Each structure stands twice: as C-alpha cells, then as structure tokens.
CSV table of C-alpha atoms in Angstrom, one decimal:
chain,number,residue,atom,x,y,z
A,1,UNK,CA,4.4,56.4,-90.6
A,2,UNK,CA,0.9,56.1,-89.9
A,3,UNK,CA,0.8,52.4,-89.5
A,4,UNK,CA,-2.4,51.8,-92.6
A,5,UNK,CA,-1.5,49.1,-95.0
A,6,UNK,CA,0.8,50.0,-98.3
A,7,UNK,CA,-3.0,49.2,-100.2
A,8,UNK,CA,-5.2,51.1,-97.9
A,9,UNK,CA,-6.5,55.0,-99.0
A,10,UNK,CA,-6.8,57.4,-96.0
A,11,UNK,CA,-10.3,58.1,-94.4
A,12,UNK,CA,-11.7,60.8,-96.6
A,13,UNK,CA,-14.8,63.0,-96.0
A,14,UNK,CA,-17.0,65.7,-97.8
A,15,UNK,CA,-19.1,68.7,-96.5
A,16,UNK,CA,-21.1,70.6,-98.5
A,17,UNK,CA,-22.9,74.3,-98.9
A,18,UNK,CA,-19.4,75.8,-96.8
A,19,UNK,CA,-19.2,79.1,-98.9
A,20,UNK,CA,-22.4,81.1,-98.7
A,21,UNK,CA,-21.2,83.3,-101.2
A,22,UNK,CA,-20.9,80.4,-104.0
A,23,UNK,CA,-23.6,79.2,-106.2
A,24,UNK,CA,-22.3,75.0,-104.7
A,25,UNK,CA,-19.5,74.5,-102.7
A,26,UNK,CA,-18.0,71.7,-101.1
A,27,UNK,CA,-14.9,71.3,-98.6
A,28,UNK,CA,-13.3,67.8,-98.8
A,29,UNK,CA,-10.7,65.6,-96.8
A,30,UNK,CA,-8.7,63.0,-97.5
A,31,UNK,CA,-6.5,62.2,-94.6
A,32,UNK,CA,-4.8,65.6,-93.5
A,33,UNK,CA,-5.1,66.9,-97.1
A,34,UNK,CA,-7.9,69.4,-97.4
A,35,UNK,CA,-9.6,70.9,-100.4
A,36,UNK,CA,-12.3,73.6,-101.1
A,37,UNK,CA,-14.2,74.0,-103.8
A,38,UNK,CA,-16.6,76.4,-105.3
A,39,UNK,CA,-18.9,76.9,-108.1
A,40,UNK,CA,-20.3,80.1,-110.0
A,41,UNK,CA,-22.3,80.5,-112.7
A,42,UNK,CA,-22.0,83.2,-115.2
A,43,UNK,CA,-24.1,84.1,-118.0
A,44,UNK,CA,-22.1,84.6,-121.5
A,45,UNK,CA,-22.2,84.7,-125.2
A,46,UNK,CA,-20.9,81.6,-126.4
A,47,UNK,CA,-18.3,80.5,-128.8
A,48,UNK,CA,-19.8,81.0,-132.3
A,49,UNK,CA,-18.2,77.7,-134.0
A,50,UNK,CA,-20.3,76.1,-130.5
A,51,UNK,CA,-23.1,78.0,-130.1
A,52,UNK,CA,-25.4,75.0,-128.3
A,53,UNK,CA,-22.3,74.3,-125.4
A,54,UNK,CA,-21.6,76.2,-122.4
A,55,UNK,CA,-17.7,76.2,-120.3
A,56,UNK,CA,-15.9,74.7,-118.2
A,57,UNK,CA,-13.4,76.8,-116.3
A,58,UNK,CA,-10.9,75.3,-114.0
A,59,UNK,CA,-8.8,77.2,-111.3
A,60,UNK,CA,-6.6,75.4,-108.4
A,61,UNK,CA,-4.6,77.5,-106.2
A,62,UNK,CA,-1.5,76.2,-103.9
A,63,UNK,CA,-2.0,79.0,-100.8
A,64,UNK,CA,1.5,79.3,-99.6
A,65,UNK,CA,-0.2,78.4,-95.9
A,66,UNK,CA,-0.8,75.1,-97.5
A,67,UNK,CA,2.4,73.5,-97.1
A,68,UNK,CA,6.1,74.8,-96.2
A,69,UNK,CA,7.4,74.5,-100.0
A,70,UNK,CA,4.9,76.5,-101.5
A,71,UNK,CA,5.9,80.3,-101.9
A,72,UNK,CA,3.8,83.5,-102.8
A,73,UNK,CA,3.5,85.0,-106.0
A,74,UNK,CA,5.0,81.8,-108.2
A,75,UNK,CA,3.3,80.6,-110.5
A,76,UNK,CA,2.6,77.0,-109.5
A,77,UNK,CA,3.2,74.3,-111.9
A,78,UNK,CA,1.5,71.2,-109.9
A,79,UNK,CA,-1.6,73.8,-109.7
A,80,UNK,CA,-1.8,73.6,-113.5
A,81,UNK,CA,-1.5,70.1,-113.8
A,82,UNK,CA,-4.1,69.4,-111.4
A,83,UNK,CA,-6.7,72.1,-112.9
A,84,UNK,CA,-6.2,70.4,-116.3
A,85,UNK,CA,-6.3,66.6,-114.9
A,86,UNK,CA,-10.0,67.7,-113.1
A,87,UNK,CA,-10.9,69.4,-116.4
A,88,UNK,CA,-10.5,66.1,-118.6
A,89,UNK,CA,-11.8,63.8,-115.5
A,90,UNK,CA,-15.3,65.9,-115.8
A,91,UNK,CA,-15.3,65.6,-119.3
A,92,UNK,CA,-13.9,62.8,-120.0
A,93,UNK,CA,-16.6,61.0,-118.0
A,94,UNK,CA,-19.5,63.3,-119.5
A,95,UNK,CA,-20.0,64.2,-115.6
A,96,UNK,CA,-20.4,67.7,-117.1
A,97,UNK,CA,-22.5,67.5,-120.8
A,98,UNK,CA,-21.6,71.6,-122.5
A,99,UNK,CA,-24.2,71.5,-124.0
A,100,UNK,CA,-27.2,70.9,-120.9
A,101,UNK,CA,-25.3,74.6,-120.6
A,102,UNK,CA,-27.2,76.4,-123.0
A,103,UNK,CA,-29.4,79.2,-121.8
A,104,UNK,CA,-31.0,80.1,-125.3
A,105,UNK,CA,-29.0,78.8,-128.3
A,106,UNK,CA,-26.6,81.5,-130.0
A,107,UNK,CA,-27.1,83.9,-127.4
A,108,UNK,CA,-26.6,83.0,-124.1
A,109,UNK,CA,-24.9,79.9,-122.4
A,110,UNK,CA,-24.0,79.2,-118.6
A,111,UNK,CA,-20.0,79.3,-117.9
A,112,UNK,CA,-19.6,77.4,-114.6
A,113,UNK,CA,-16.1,78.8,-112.8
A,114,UNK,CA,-15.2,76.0,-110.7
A,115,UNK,CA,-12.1,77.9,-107.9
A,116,UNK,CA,-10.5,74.6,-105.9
A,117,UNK,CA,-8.0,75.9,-102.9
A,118,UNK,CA,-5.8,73.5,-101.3
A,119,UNK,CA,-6.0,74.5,-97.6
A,120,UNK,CA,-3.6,71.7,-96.3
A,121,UNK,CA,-1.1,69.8,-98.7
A,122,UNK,CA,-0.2,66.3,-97.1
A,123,UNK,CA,-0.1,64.3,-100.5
A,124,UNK,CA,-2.9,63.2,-103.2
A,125,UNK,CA,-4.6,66.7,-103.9
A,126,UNK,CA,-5.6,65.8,-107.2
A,127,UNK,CA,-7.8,62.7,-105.4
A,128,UNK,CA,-9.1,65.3,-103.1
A,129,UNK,CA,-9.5,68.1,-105.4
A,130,UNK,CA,-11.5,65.7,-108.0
A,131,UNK,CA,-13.9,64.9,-104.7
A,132,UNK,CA,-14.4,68.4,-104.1
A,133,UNK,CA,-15.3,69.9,-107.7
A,134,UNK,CA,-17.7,66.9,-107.7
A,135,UNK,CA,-19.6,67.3,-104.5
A,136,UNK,CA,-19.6,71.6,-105.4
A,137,UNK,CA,-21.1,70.8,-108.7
A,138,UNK,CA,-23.7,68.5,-106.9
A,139,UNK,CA,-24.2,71.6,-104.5
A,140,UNK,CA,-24.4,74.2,-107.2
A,141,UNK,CA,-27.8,75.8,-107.9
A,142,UNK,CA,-28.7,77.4,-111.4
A,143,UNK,CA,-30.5,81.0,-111.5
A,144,UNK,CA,-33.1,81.3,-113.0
A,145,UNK,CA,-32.4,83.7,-116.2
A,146,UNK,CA,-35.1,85.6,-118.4
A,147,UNK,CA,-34.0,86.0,-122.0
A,148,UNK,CA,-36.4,88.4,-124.1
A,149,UNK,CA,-37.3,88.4,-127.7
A,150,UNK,CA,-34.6,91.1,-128.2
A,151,UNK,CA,-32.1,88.7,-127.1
A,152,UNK,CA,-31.3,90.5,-124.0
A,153,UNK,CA,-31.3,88.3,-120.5
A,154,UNK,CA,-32.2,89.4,-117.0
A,155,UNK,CA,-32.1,87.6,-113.6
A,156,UNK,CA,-35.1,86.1,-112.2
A,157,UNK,CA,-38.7,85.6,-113.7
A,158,UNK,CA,-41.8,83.5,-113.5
A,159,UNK,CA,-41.4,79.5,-112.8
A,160,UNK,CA,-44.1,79.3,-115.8
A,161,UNK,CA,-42.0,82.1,-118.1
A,162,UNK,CA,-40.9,80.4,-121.4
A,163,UNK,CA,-37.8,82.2,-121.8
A,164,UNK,CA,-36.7,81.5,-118.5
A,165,UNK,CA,-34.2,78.6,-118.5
A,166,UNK,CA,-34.2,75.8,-115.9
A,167,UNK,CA,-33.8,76.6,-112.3
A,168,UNK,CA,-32.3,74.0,-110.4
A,169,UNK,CA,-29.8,71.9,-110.2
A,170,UNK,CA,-26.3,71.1,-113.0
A,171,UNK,CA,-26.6,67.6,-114.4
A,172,UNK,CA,-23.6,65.8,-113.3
A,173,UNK,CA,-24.2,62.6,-115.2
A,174,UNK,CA,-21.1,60.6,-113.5
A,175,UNK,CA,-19.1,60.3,-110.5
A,176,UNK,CA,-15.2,60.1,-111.3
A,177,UNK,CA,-13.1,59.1,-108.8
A,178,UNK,CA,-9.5,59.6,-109.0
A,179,UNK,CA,-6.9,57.6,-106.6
A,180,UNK,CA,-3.2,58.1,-106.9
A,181,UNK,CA,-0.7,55.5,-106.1
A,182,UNK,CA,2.9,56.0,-105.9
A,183,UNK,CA,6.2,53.7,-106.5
A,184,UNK,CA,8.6,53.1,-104.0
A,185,UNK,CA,11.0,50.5,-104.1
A,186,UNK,CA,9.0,47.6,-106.1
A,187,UNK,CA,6.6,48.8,-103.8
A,188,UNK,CA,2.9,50.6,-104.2
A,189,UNK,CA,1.5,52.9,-101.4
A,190,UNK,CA,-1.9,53.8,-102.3
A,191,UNK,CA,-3.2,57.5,-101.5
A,192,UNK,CA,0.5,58.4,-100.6
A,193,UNK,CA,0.9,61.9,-98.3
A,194,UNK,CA,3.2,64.2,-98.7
A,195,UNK,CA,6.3,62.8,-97.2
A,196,UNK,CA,5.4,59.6,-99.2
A,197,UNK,CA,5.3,61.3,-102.0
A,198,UNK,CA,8.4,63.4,-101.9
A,199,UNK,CA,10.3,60.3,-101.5
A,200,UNK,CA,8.0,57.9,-104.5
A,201,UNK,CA,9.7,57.6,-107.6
A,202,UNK,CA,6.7,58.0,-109.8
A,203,UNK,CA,3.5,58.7,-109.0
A,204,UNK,CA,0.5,57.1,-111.1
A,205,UNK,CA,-3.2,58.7,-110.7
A,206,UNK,CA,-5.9,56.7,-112.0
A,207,UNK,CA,-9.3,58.2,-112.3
A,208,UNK,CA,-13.1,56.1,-112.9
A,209,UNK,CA,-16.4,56.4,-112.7
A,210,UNK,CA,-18.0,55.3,-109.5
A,211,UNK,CA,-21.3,55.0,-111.9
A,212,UNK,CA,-19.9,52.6,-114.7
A,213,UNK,CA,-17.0,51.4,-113.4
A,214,UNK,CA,-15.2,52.0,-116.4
A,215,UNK,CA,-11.3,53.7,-116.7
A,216,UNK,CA,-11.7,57.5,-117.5
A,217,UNK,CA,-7.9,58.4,-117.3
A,218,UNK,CA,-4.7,57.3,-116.3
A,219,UNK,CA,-1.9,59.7,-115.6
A,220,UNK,CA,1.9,59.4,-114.7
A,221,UNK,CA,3.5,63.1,-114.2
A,222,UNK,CA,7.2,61.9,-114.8
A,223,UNK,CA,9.1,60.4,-111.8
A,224,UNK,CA,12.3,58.3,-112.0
A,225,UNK,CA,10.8,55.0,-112.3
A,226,UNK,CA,8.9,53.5,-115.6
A,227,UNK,CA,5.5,52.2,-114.5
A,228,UNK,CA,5.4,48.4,-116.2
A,229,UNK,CA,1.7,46.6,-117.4
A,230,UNK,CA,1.9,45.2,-114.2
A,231,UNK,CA,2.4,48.1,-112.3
A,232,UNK,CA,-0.2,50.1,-114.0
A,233,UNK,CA,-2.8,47.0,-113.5
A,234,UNK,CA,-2.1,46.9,-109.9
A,235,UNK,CA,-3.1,50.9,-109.6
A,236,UNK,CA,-6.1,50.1,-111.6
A,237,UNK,CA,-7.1,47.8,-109.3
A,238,UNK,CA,-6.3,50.1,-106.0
A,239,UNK,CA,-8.6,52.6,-107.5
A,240,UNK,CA,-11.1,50.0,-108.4
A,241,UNK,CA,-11.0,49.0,-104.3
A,242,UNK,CA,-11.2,52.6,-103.3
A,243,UNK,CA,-13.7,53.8,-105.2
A,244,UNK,CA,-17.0,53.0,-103.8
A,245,UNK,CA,-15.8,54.2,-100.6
A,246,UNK,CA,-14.8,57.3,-101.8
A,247,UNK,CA,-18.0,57.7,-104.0
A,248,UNK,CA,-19.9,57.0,-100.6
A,249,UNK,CA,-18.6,59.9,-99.1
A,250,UNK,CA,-19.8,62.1,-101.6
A,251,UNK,CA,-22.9,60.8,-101.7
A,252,UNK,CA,-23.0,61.0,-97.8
A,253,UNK,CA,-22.9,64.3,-97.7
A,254,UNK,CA,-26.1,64.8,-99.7
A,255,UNK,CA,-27.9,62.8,-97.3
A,256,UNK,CA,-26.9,64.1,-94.5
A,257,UNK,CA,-27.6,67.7,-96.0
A,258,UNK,CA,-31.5,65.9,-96.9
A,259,UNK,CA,-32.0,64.6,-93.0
A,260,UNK,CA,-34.4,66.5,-91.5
C-alpha cells in the first residue's frame, strides 16, 4: 500500500537521551512503528552459583493506545515473545558481557532493567524494539558506586577511590540488528507493517551483528506456511541488505548527540 518494493525496509530513525529520568534512553522508528526504550541501573547482590555476572532484565509493554487490538489489563503474549527474542539477541551476540557487570565480586553487581514501550504498532516491533534497547544501552551512563571494606556500597565517591567501580559508559561489544520478513503468497515483503503482517502466513525474523556480520538468531513464531532453505536464505540475505542501514541509524544518533 505504500508503493516501496516487496525487498525494501521502511526508513527507520533513532533519537537518543528522550527520558530524563532514565540512566540511557532511546526512542526509535521504523516506518510508523515507534518504540521507546529505557535503561536503569540497579545495584544487587548477585546469584551465588554466578557471583562475577551481573542481569539482564527485559520488559516490553503493548499500551492499549498502541494499536486498536491491543486491550488493557491482558497479559500480552507477543510482549513476551519480543522481551525474550531482545534478551537472546543481546546475549547471544555478547553485545552485553554479565560479567563487565560486576561491581565488587560476591557482593555487589549492576542489574541493568531495560523497560521498551511500543508507542505505535504498525508491524516489525521486534526490529524496532532491538534498535531501541541498543541505542538506550549506548545512552546509558553507570554511577559511580563506593563499596567499603565492610562490604557495604554507597553512591558517589572520589574519581581516584579504589572501591569505586567504573563510571561511565556499559560496554556493548556488538550491534545486532534484527529484520523481519514475512510470507505471502510465494512472496517475501521485507519489514512488513501491520496490515501486512495480519494477512502473511509466517513471519521469519532474522537477527545479526552489524559488527561481524555473522547470524545471531533466526526465529519463525508459527504461521501457516513452512519457511523452505530457500526461503530462510532469501531472509538472510534481506537482513544482510538492511543492516548497515539500520546500524547507521544508530550510530547517527551518537554523532549527532557529539556535534557541537
């Protein structure tokens, strides 16, 4: 309906820093699909079979303002799907390393809780949503913690304090990219919206990293079609064509954010 070739993503973009109240944020589109996402950093005790590795903590919420079929207070099935498929993408790709989470070893570790809101539905919100936990991560900045010889840790400190840990930025040591195609017909429409997607009869996400180039995840949630080699080749290769445009836009909004 909107006249882009069946192999063609939508225009995406990325803002960054959009919720003052966050530790990183990031609001992201991809066509008419919108996604926010925010970071905060917690201090915790962590697991004792993993005392050297921080969390990971994934939320994504379907407003019912963000399309007409989502309605209040039901639990949202697609929400959980797409919380779990960002988890393993960031993971997965060692964007996010547990253990660079570590505070002081045994006692304390950083738990990042990453909230993602879909704002507008129109199709592809796991692409979107992937974009947005990436760029808030990018965003986020780490307090600076004092942990004392009791074991007990306080904000704040000296830049030259030994306890403290290291203020500044999360290492995000990839850049997956995710980029869903659906099936129609024989047919593949890349980046499909929400109409397209109602009437595909599969849907197959493929995810990589922008940095290596290399497959991180592929992921077909049902549908009524089976997805052949062939099939699953050609998404490969739509994500493959997508991908440096959609890492650009990440990356864009950094620079624009450095620009005097």
């Amino acid at each position: 309906p909107d006249g882009r070739p069946l192999a063609r993503a939508r225009p995406s973009s990325v803002a960054i820093g959009v919720a003052g109240t966050a530790h990183g944020s990031a609001l992201v589109k991809v066509g008419r699909t919108t996604v926010i996402a925010a970071v905060k950093l917690e201090a915790c005790q962590p697991d004792p079979d993993a005392p050297d590795r921080g969390f990971l903590d994934v939320v994504v919420e379907f407003p019912p303002m963000c399309s007409a079929s989502t309605r209040p207070g039901r639990p949202n099935e697609d929400a959980h799907f797409v919380a779990r498929r960002i988890e393993d993408a960031l993971l997965d790709s060692a964007a996010i390393d547990k253990r660079k989470l570590s505070i002081k070893e045994g006692l304390w570790v950083w738990k990042i809780c990453l909230d993602i809101y879909c704002l507008d539905h129109d199709g592809s919100v796991l692409d979107a949503g992937l974009m947005a936990a990436l760029a808030a991560l990018r965003d986020a900045k780490v307090p600076r913690v004092v942990v004392d010889d009791r074991g007990k840790i306080t904000y704040g400190g000296g830049k030259n304090d030994e306890s403290s840990s290291n203020e500044g930025k999360i290492e995000v040591a990839a850049a997956p990219v995710a980029v869903t195609t659906a099936l129609y017909r024989k047919h593949l429409i890349v980046d499909p919206d929400a109409e397209e997607e109602a009437l595909a009869e599969a849907t197959v996400t493929v995810t990589m990293d922008a940095r290596g180039g290399k497959v991180v995840g592929v992921h077909k949630p049902g549908g009524t079609a089976e997805a052949s080699e062939t099939d699953l080749m050609h998404c490969v290769a739509a994500c493959r064509l997508n991908l440096e445009a959609r890492a650009k836009a990440v990356d864009g909004a950094f620079a624009r954010d450095e620009c005097p």
